[in-house]
Coordinates of C-alpha atoms (C1' of nucleotides) and ligand atoms in Angstrom, one line a residue:
Chain A
X228 CA -2.7 -6.6 12.9
X229 CA -1.1 -3.4 12.1
X230 CA 0.2 -2.7 8.2
X231 CA 3.5 -4.0 7.0
X232 CA 4.5 -0.4 7.3
X233 CA 3.4 0.5 10.7
X234 CA 5.1 -2.4 12.0
X235 CA 8.4 -1.0 10.5
X236 CA 7.9 2.1 11.5
X237 CA 7.2 0.7 15.3
X238 CA 10.6 -1.1 15.1
X239 CA 12.7 2.4 13.9
X240 CA 10.9 4.3 16.5
X241 CA 12.1 1.5 19.2
X242 CA 15.4 1.6 18.1
X243 CA 15.6 5.4 17.8
X244 CA 14.4 5.7 21.3
X245 CA 17.0 3.2 22.4
X246 CA 19.7 5.5 21.0
X247 CA 18.6 8.5 22.5
X248 CA 15.4 8.2 24.9
X249 CA 12.7 10.9 24.5
X250 CA 10.3 11.7 21.8
X251 CA 11.7 11.0 18.2
X252 CA 11.3 13.9 15.5
X253 CA 9.7 13.5 12.1
X254 CA 13.0 14.2 10.4
X255 CA 15.1 11.7 12.6
X256 CA 12.4 9.0 11.6
X257 CA 12.3 9.8 8.2
X258 CA 16.2 9.7 7.5
X259 CA 16.4 6.3 9.6
X260 CA 13.6 4.7 7.1
X261 CA 14.5 6.8 4.0
X262 CA 11.4 8.1 3.7
X263 CA 10.2 11.9 2.5
X264 CA 9.3 13.7 6.0
X265 CA 5.7 14.1 4.6
X266 CA 5.2 10.5 4.2
X267 CA 6.4 10.1 8.0
X268 CA 4.2 13.0 9.2
X269 CA 1.3 11.6 7.7
X270 CA 1.9 7.5 9.1
X271 CA 2.2 8.9 12.3
X272 CA -0.7 10.7 12.6
X273 CA -2.5 7.1 11.2
X274 CA -0.4 5.1 14.2
X275 CA -1.9 7.6 16.4
X276 CA -5.6 7.5 15.4
X277 CA -5.7 3.2 15.3
X278 CA -7.4 1.5 18.3
X279 CA -5.3 1.0 20.5
X280 CA -2.7 4.1 19.5
X281 CA 0.8 2.9 18.6
X282 CA 2.1 6.1 19.1
X283 CA 1.8 9.5 21.0
X284 CA 2.1 12.0 18.6
X285 CA 2.3 15.7 19.2
X286 CA 2.5 17.8 16.1
X287 CA 5.8 19.7 15.8
X288 CA 7.3 18.0 19.0
X289 CA 7.8 14.1 17.4
X290 CA 6.6 11.0 18.7
X291 CA 6.8 8.1 21.5
X292 CA 5.5 4.4 21.2
X293 CA 2.8 4.0 23.3
X294 CA 3.0 0.6 25.5
X295 CA 0.8 -1.2 22.5
X296 CA 3.5 0.4 19.9
X297 CA 6.5 -0.8 21.9
X298 CA 4.8 -4.4 22.0
X299 CA 4.4 -4.6 18.7
X300 CA 7.9 -3.1 17.7
X301 CA 9.5 -5.9 19.9
X302 CA 7.2 -8.3 18.7
X303 CA 8.6 -7.4 15.2
X304 CA 12.4 -7.4 16.5
X305 CA 11.7 -11.1 17.7
X306 CA 10.5 -12.0 14.2
X307 CA 13.3 -10.4 12.4
X308 CA 16.0 -11.7 14.6
X309 CA 14.6 -15.3 15.2
X310 CA 14.5 -15.2 11.1
X311 CA 17.8 -13.9 10.9
X312 CA 19.2 -16.7 13.3
X313 CA 17.4 -19.2 11.2
X314 CA 18.7 -17.8 7.6
X315 CA 22.3 -17.6 8.7
X316 CA 22.4 -20.8 10.7
X317 CA 20.3 -23.4 8.8
X318 CA 20.0 -22.1 5.4
X319 CA 23.8 -20.4 5.3
X320 CA 23.1 -17.2 4.3
X321 CA 25.9 -14.7 4.6
X322 CA 25.9 -12.5 7.4
X323 CA 25.2 -9.5 5.1
X324 CA 22.1 -10.7 3.4
X325 CA 20.1 -12.0 6.4
X326 CA 18.8 -8.4 7.4
X327 CA 17.0 -7.7 3.9
X328 CA 15.6 -11.1 3.4
X329 CA 14.3 -10.8 7.1
X330 CA 13.0 -7.6 6.6
X331 CA 10.4 -9.1 4.4
X332 CA 9.7 -12.2 5.9
X333 CA 9.1 -10.6 9.2
X334 CA 6.1 -9.3 8.1
X335 CA 4.8 -12.5 6.2
X336 CA 5.1 -14.8 9.2
X337 CA 2.4 -15.6 11.7
X338 CA 2.7 -15.8 15.5
X339 CA 2.5 -19.6 15.2
X340 CA 5.0 -19.8 12.8
X341 CA 7.5 -17.7 15.3
X342 CA 6.5 -19.9 18.1
X343 CA 7.6 -22.9 16.4
X344 CA 10.4 -21.9 14.7
X345 CA 12.0 -21.2 17.9
X346 CA 11.0 -24.0 19.7
X347 CA 12.9 -25.8 16.8
X348 CA 15.8 -23.9 16.8
X349 CA 16.0 -24.3 20.4
X350 CA 15.1 -20.8 21.6
X351 CA 17.9 -18.6 20.6
X352 CA 18.9 -15.1 22.6
X353 CA 20.9 -13.5 20.2
X354 CA 20.8 -13.0 16.4
X355 CA 24.0 -13.6 13.9
X356 CA 24.7 -9.6 14.3
X357 CA 24.8 -10.3 18.2
X358 CA 21.4 -8.4 18.7
X359 CA 19.2 -10.0 21.6
X360 CA 16.3 -12.0 20.7
X361 CA 13.2 -10.4 22.9
X362 CA 11.4 -13.6 24.7
X363 CA 7.8 -14.6 23.6
X364 CA 7.0 -12.3 27.1
X365 CA 8.2 -9.5 24.7
X366 CA 10.4 -7.9 27.6
X367 CA 12.5 -5.5 26.2
X368 CA 16.0 -6.9 26.2
X369 CA 19.0 -5.1 27.0
X370 CA 22.3 -4.4 24.8
X371 CA 25.1 -6.4 25.7
X372 CA 28.5 -5.2 25.9
X373 CA 29.3 -1.2 25.2
X374 CA 30.3 1.0 22.5
X375 CA 33.8 0.2 21.1
X376 CA 34.9 3.7 21.6
X377 CA 34.7 3.3 25.2
X378 CA 37.5 1.1 25.2
X379 CA 41.0 2.2 27.1
X380 CA 44.8 1.2 25.2
X381 CA 45.7 -2.3 26.0
X382 CA 42.3 -3.7 26.8
X383 CA 41.3 -7.2 25.5
X384 CA 37.7 -7.5 24.5
X385 CA 35.5 -9.5 22.3
X386 CA 33.0 -8.6 19.8
X387 CA 29.5 -8.6 20.7
X388 CA 27.4 -6.9 18.2
X389 CA 27.8 -5.6 14.7
X390 CA 25.4 -2.9 13.0
X391 CA 23.3 -5.1 10.8
X392 CA 21.4 -2.2 8.5
X393 CA 24.3 -1.3 5.9
X394 CA 25.4 -4.4 4.0
X395 CA 28.4 -3.0 2.6
X396 CA 30.0 -2.0 5.9
X397 CA 28.9 -5.7 6.9
X398 CA 30.9 -6.7 4.3
X399 CA 34.1 -5.0 5.5
X400 CA 33.7 -6.1 8.9
X401 CA 33.7 -9.8 7.7
X402 CA 36.5 -9.1 5.3
X403 CA 38.5 -7.5 8.5
X404 CA 37.2 -10.6 10.9
X405 CA 35.2 -8.4 13.0
X406 CA 32.1 -10.6 13.8
X407 CA 30.7 -11.3 17.0
X408 CA 32.8 -13.5 19.4
X409 CA 35.8 -12.3 17.9
X410 CA 38.6 -11.5 20.6
X411 CA 41.3 -8.9 20.2
X412 CA 43.4 -6.4 22.1
X413 CA 43.7 -2.6 21.9
X414 CA 47.2 -1.7 20.7
X415 CA 46.9 1.7 20.2
X416 CA 44.4 4.7 20.5
X417 CA 44.9 7.6 18.9
X418 CA 45.3 10.5 21.4
X419 CA 43.6 13.1 19.1
X420 CA 41.8 11.5 16.4
X421 CA 39.3 8.7 17.1
X422 CA 41.4 6.1 15.4
X423 CA 42.3 2.7 17.2
X424 CA 44.3 -0.2 16.4
X425 CA 43.8 -3.7 17.6
X426 CA 45.4 -7.2 17.0
X427 CA 42.8 -10.2 16.5
X428 CA 43.7 -12.8 19.0
X429 CA 44.3 -15.4 18.2
X430 CA 45.1 -14.5 14.5
X431 CA 47.5 -11.6 15.4
X432 CA 46.2 -10.0 12.2
X433 CA 46.4 -6.1 13.3
X434 CA 43.4 -4.1 12.0
X435 CA 42.8 -0.2 12.1
X436 CA 39.1 0.9 13.7
X437 CA 38.3 4.5 12.3
X438 CA 35.3 6.0 13.8
X439 CA 32.8 4.7 11.2
X440 CA 33.8 1.4 11.9
X441 CA 33.9 1.8 15.7
X442 CA 30.6 3.1 16.0
X443 CA 29.2 -0.2 14.1
X444 CA 30.8 -2.4 17.0
X445 CA 29.5 -3.0 20.3
X446 CA 32.5 -4.8 22.7
X447 CA 32.8 -6.9 25.8
X448 CA 35.6 -6.6 27.8
X449 CA 37.8 -9.4 29.1
X450 CA 39.9 -10.0 31.8
X451 CA 43.7 -9.0 30.5
X452 CA 45.0 -12.5 30.4
X453 CA 48.5 -12.8 30.3
X454 CA 49.2 -9.1 29.7
X455 CA 52.6 -9.7 30.1
X456 CA 54.2 -12.7 28.4
Chain B
X46 CA 8.8 -8.5 -9.8
X47 CA 5.5 -8.7 -10.6
X48 CA 3.0 -7.5 -7.4
X49 CA 1.9 -9.5 -4.8
X50 CA -1.6 -9.7 -6.2
X51 CA -0.5 -10.8 -9.9
X52 CA 1.3 -13.4 -8.4
X53 CA -1.8 -15.0 -6.9
X54 CA -3.8 -14.3 -9.9
X55 CA -1.1 -15.9 -11.9
X56 CA -1.3 -19.1 -9.6
X57 CA -4.7 -19.3 -10.1
X58 CA -5.2 -19.0 -13.6
X59 CA -2.7 -22.0 -14.0
X60 CA -4.4 -24.0 -11.8
X61 CA -7.8 -23.4 -13.5
X62 CA -6.2 -23.6 -17.0
X63 CA -5.0 -27.0 -15.7
X64 CA -8.3 -28.2 -14.8
X65 CA -10.1 -26.9 -18.3
X66 CA -7.8 -25.9 -20.9
X67 CA -8.8 -22.6 -23.1
X68 CA -9.6 -19.3 -21.9
X69 CA -10.4 -18.6 -18.5
X70 CA -13.3 -16.2 -17.5
X71 CA -13.5 -13.5 -15.4
X72 CA -16.1 -15.0 -13.4
X73 CA -14.4 -18.1 -12.8
X74 CA -11.3 -16.7 -11.7
X75 CA -13.3 -14.1 -9.5
X76 CA -15.1 -17.1 -7.7
X77 CA -11.9 -18.8 -7.3
X78 CA -10.0 -16.0 -5.8
X79 CA -13.4 -14.8 -3.8
X80 CA -13.3 -11.1 -5.3
X81 CA -15.7 -9.3 -7.2
X82 CA -15.7 -9.6 -10.8
X83 CA -15.1 -6.1 -11.8
X84 CA -11.8 -6.2 -9.6
X85 CA -10.5 -9.2 -11.6
X86 CA -11.6 -7.2 -15.0
X87 CA -9.6 -4.5 -13.7
X88 CA -6.4 -6.8 -12.9
X89 CA -6.6 -8.6 -16.0
X90 CA -6.0 -5.3 -17.8
X91 CA -3.2 -4.5 -15.6
X92 CA -1.5 -8.1 -15.9
X93 CA -1.9 -7.8 -19.8
X94 CA -0.4 -4.1 -19.9
X95 CA 2.7 -4.9 -18.0
X96 CA 5.9 -5.8 -19.9
X97 CA 6.2 -8.4 -20.6
X98 CA 2.8 -9.1 -20.5
X99 CA 1.7 -11.9 -18.0
X100 CA -1.9 -12.7 -19.7
X101 CA -3.3 -12.7 -23.0
X102 CA -6.8 -10.9 -22.5
X103 CA -9.6 -10.4 -24.6
X104 CA -12.5 -8.3 -23.1
X105 CA -15.3 -10.4 -22.9
X106 CA -13.7 -13.6 -23.8
X107 CA -11.6 -14.6 -21.1
X108 CA -7.9 -14.5 -20.2
X109 CA -4.7 -17.3 -21.0
X110 CA -1.3 -17.2 -19.3
X111 CA 1.5 -15.6 -21.6
X112 CA 4.6 -17.8 -21.4
X113 CA 6.0 -15.2 -19.0
X114 CA 2.7 -15.7 -16.8
X115 CA 3.0 -19.4 -16.6
X116 CA 6.6 -19.4 -15.7
X117 CA 5.3 -16.7 -12.9
X118 CA 2.9 -19.3 -11.7
X119 CA 5.2 -22.3 -11.9
X120 CA 7.9 -20.0 -9.7
X121 CA 5.0 -19.2 -7.3
X122 CA 3.8 -22.9 -7.0
X123 CA 7.4 -24.2 -6.4
X124 CA 7.9 -21.5 -3.6
X125 CA 4.3 -22.3 -2.0
X126 CA 4.7 -26.2 -2.2
X127 CA 8.4 -26.2 -1.2
X128 CA 7.4 -23.8 1.9
X129 CA 4.3 -25.8 2.7
X130 CA 6.4 -29.3 2.8
X131 CA 9.0 -27.0 5.1
X132 CA 6.1 -25.9 7.3
X133 CA 4.9 -29.5 7.7
X134 CA 8.0 -31.7 8.0
X135 CA 10.3 -29.4 9.9
X136 CA 8.0 -27.0 12.0
X137 CA 5.0 -29.5 12.4
X138 CA 2.1 -27.4 11.3
X139 CA -0.6 -29.7 10.8
X140 CA -1.9 -30.4 6.9
X141 CA -4.7 -28.0 7.0
X142 CA -2.8 -24.9 8.3
X143 CA 0.1 -25.1 5.7
X144 CA -1.9 -23.7 2.9
X145 CA -2.7 -20.3 4.4
X146 CA 0.9 -20.0 5.9
X147 CA 2.2 -20.4 2.5
X148 CA -0.1 -18.3 0.9
X149 CA 1.7 -15.4 2.6
X150 CA 5.0 -16.5 2.7
X151 CA 5.6 -17.4 -0.9
X152 CA 5.2 -13.6 -1.9
X153 CA 8.0 -12.7 0.8
X154 CA 10.9 -15.1 0.2
X155 CA 13.5 -14.3 -2.3
X156 CA 14.9 -16.7 -5.1
X157 CA 18.0 -17.2 -3.1
X158 CA 16.0 -18.5 0.0
X159 CA 13.9 -20.9 -2.3
X160 CA 17.3 -22.1 -3.7
X161 CA 18.8 -23.0 -0.4
X162 CA 15.7 -24.3 1.1
X163 CA 15.0 -26.8 -1.7
X164 CA 18.6 -27.9 -1.3
X165 CA 18.6 -28.4 2.4
X166 CA 15.7 -30.0 2.4
X167 CA 17.2 -32.4 -0.3
X168 CA 14.9 -31.2 -3.4
X169 CA 11.5 -32.6 -2.4
X170 CA 9.3 -33.6 -5.2
X171 CA 6.0 -33.2 -3.9
X172 CA 4.0 -31.1 -1.1
X173 CA 2.3 -32.4 2.0
X174 CA -0.7 -32.6 -0.1
X175 CA 0.6 -34.6 -2.6
X176 CA 0.8 -31.9 -5.3
X177 CA 4.3 -32.0 -7.6
X178 CA 6.5 -29.4 -6.9
X179 CA 8.0 -27.5 -10.3
X180 CA 11.8 -28.1 -10.4
X181 CA 13.9 -25.0 -10.3
X182 CA 13.7 -25.1 -14.3
X183 CA 10.0 -24.4 -14.0
X184 CA 8.6 -27.1 -16.1
X185 CA 5.0 -27.6 -15.8
X186 CA 4.9 -31.0 -13.9
X187 CA 1.8 -33.3 -14.5
X188 CA -0.7 -34.1 -11.7
X189 CA -0.2 -37.6 -10.6
X190 CA -2.7 -40.4 -10.1
X191 CA -6.3 -39.7 -11.6
X192 CA -9.8 -38.6 -10.2
X193 CA -11.1 -40.6 -7.3
X194 CA -14.4 -41.2 -9.3
X195 CA -12.4 -43.2 -11.9
X196 CA -12.2 -45.8 -9.5
X197 CA -14.3 -49.1 -10.3
X198 CA -15.6 -51.6 -7.5
X199 CA -12.8 -53.7 -6.1
X200 CA -9.9 -51.7 -7.3
X201 CA -7.4 -51.1 -5.0
X202 CA -5.8 -47.5 -4.8
X203 CA -3.2 -45.3 -2.6
X204 CA -4.2 -41.7 -1.9
X205 CA -1.9 -39.4 -3.7
X206 CA -3.4 -35.8 -3.5
X207 CA -5.6 -34.2 -1.6
X208 CA -6.9 -30.5 -2.3
X209 CA -5.7 -28.0 0.2
X210 CA -7.9 -25.0 -0.5
X211 CA -10.5 -25.5 2.3
X212 CA -9.2 -26.2 5.5
X213 CA -12.3 -27.4 7.1
X214 CA -12.4 -30.5 4.4
X215 CA -8.9 -31.0 5.0
X216 CA -9.7 -31.7 8.8
X217 CA -12.3 -33.9 7.3
X218 CA -9.9 -36.0 5.3
X219 CA -7.4 -36.0 8.0
X220 CA -10.0 -37.3 10.5
X221 CA -11.0 -40.1 8.3
X222 CA -7.4 -41.0 7.6
X223 CA -7.5 -40.2 4.0
X224 CA -4.2 -38.5 3.4
X225 CA -1.5 -39.1 0.9
X226 CA 0.0 -42.4 0.8
X227 CA -3.1 -43.8 2.4
X228 CA -4.3 -47.6 0.7
X229 CA -7.5 -48.6 0.5
X230 CA -9.8 -51.4 -1.3
X231 CA -13.3 -49.7 -3.1
X232 CA -15.9 -52.1 -1.5
X233 CA -18.9 -50.7 -3.2
X234 CA -19.8 -48.2 -5.8
X235 CA -23.5 -47.2 -5.6
X236 CA -24.7 -47.5 -9.4
X237 CA -27.1 -44.7 -9.1
X238 CA -25.6 -42.2 -6.7
X239 CA -22.0 -40.7 -6.7
X240 CA -21.2 -42.7 -3.5
X241 CA -18.5 -45.4 -2.9
X242 CA -17.6 -47.5 0.3
X243 CA -14.0 -48.1 0.6
X244 CA -12.1 -49.9 3.4
X245 CA -8.6 -48.3 4.5
X246 CA -5.6 -50.9 4.4
X247 CA -4.4 -52.0 6.6
X248 CA -6.7 -50.3 9.5
X249 CA -9.5 -51.9 8.1
X250 CA -11.8 -49.0 8.5
X251 CA -14.6 -48.2 6.3
X252 CA -15.2 -45.2 5.1
X253 CA -18.2 -43.4 3.1
X254 CA -16.9 -41.1 0.2
X255 CA -19.5 -39.0 -1.2
X256 CA -19.0 -36.7 -4.2
X257 CA -17.4 -33.7 -2.4
X258 CA -14.8 -35.6 -1.1
X259 CA -14.3 -37.7 -4.1
X260 CA -13.4 -34.3 -6.0
X261 CA -11.0 -33.6 -3.4
X262 CA -8.9 -36.7 -3.7
X263 CA -6.5 -38.2 -6.7
X264 CA -5.7 -42.0 -6.3
X265 CA -3.2 -44.4 -8.0
X266 CA -4.6 -47.8 -8.9
X267 CA -2.5 -50.6 -7.2
X268 CA -2.1 -54.1 -8.2
X269 CA -5.0 -56.0 -7.0
X270 CA -2.8 -58.0 -4.2
X271 CA -4.1 -61.1 -2.5
X272 CA -7.7 -60.4 -4.2
X273 CA -9.0 -64.2 -3.3
X274 CA -7.7 -65.2 0.1
Chain C
dA167 C1' -35.8 -11.7 -35.1
dA168 C1' -36.5 -9.9 -30.5
dC169 C1' -36.0 -10.1 -25.6
dA170 C1' -35.0 -11.1 -21.2
dA171 C1' -31.1 -13.2 -18.2
dA172 C1' -26.5 -13.6 -17.6
dA173 C1' -21.7 -12.3 -17.7
dT174 C1' -18.8 -8.3 -18.1
dT175 C1' -17.0 -3.8 -18.3
dT176 C1' -17.0 0.8 -16.6
dA177 C1' -17.8 4.6 -13.4
dG178 C1' -16.8 6.4 -9.1
dG179 C1' -15.3 5.3 -4.6
dC180 C1' -12.4 4.5 -0.9
dA181 C1' -7.8 3.0 2.1
dA182 C1' -3.1 2.7 2.2
dC183 C1' 1.6 4.7 1.0
dC184 C1' 4.3 7.5 -0.8
dC185 C1' 6.1 12.0 -3.3
dG186 C1' 7.6 17.0 -4.6
dA187 C1' 6.1 21.7 -3.7
dA188 C1' 3.9 25.2 -0.9
dA189 C1' 2.5 27.0 3.3
dT190 C1' 3.2 27.2 8.0
dC191 C1' 5.6 27.4 12.6
dC192 C1' 9.2 28.1 16.0
dA193 C1' 13.1 28.9 18.0
dC194 C1' 17.8 31.0 17.6
dG195 C1' 20.6 35.0 17.0
dC196 C1' 20.6 39.4 16.7
Chain D
dG282 C1' 11.0 42.0 20.6
dC283 C1' 11.9 40.8 15.4
dG284 C1' 13.2 38.5 11.3
dT285 C1' 14.3 34.2 9.4
dG286 C1' 16.2 29.5 8.2
dG287 C1' 15.3 25.0 9.1
dA288 C1' 11.9 21.6 10.6
dT289 C1' 7.2 20.3 9.7
dT290 C1' 2.8 19.8 8.0
dT291 C1' -0.6 20.5 4.4
dC292 C1' -1.9 20.2 -0.4
dG293 C1' -2.3 18.0 -4.6
dG294 C1' -1.2 14.2 -7.0
dG295 C1' 0.0 9.3 -8.4
dT296 C1' -0.1 4.2 -7.6
dT297 C1' -1.9 -0.6 -6.3
dG298 C1' -6.1 -2.8 -5.2
dC299 C1' -10.5 -3.4 -3.9
dC300 C1' -15.9 -2.4 -3.9
dT301 C1' -20.7 -1.5 -5.6
dA302 C1' -23.9 0.1 -8.8
dA303 C1' -25.0 1.2 -13.1
dA304 C1' -24.0 0.6 -18.1
dT305 C1' -23.0 -2.9 -21.5
dT306 C1' -22.7 -6.8 -24.4
dT307 C1' -23.4 -11.3 -25.0
dT308 C1' -26.1 -15.6 -25.3
dG309 C1' -30.0 -18.5 -24.9
dT310 C1' -34.5 -18.7 -25.7
dT311 C1' -39.3 -18.4 -27.6
Ligands
MN694 MN1 10.5 -5.0 7.5
MN695 MN1 20.5 -8.4 13.2
MN696 MN1 -0.2 -16.3 -2.0
MN697 MN1 -0.4 -27.8 -1.3

DNA sequence: AACAAAATTTAGGCAACCCGAAATCCACGC
DNA sequence: GCGTGGATTTCGGGTTGCCTAAATTTTGTT
């Protein structure tokens, strides 16, 4: 089994490759993992050298996960998200705390643990932030919904995913009521600035969504029910 | 928070001090942890040097836990045993697998996790091997029952604790039916060799208990019900 | 009291990981 | 084509934790 650090690097590479297909640069990985570029270079060397190799690393042109590396990443994402589901649904951890806790636990559980936990929880398909949980076959799941910024004025939609990496932002989102499942209507989209005004349904609260929050949300458009009433 | 290794050393020192009060020798600790004596010497130095110190170490005359070290040990034992209870009762792990799994998890969970897990499980008082779970106050619990070898012929008793460190032995115990809660009567105690013959109640199965198994069991004597019938 | 065996510590190494600073590379603008 | 700034790698260092082999100390004899 790869080391704890390799597990986190693999996950990070997977997420970054999803965002922007292609090779991932040392600096992109370093800033995502909050490590020095020097540390990342070294680790990429190690991950390219283990058998089987986890990354295809070409000095000065970044790295990509190998098939084996991708399997590792998906295995870790499955663990992470299943654990988050457990922490939130069963133990009642608040949304903004589950990520940190799962980030440590994911390395300590065994495959047997995950298999039993998944069965016991009824094979959940997504974590409490709305991220899809890879199945035991480790097929890459696809991200549900689409970016918030793609919404047109007057559209109705539902939050399907919130970003889990920034606890403070997550607290803000939670305070505003923007959690997975929340429905809303776009009231206004500023034509010049990337600012939206939305109304939560059914609460009726109005919320301003700027570029920071918008980037943290993915949404699912809904049929424009009772648009004139 | 002390390192993962220090956490395991603290637990080991606590268990060994329970068995045999007084200073613990380097070699005793090394053999319990399955490490070289040199590694143990080094770690004892580190544990004596951190602030606050976890052990009182005097070169060539062994080590004892400080109050702080004992608190750490009890914190880890609470985590370990609570996790074992969860793994066995909720996820259905067999008795001989829970120890290994908990040995890793205990270092990855947070205090908040343990607090929530304990509450959710209804504050269990013992683990599936019968070991007492220290409370949140971290008071040293006392070992229930007494050694198996202290049983006299014809006595009735109940298994209250099985040793959890040897999976193979645990499988043997389970195969023989000797798990916590099992009642039995001592039919015979060899006067010369440390060998017992017992009959399980209510099954009626007869089992031979030699010195190895006897050392792995603690028992609670029962009233000699219906001794003549 | 003197030795030898046993226990323990010290010395020297190694593997993971990480960092800051120095060197190196390469791509873009002129 | 030629610098040069920014990205990247290399170098030297530091920490934790383990091992084997070589001292060293203690202990249990004769
Ligand atoms: Mn992690
Ligand atoms: Mn998540
Ligand atoms: Mn452990
Ligand atoms: Mn146990």
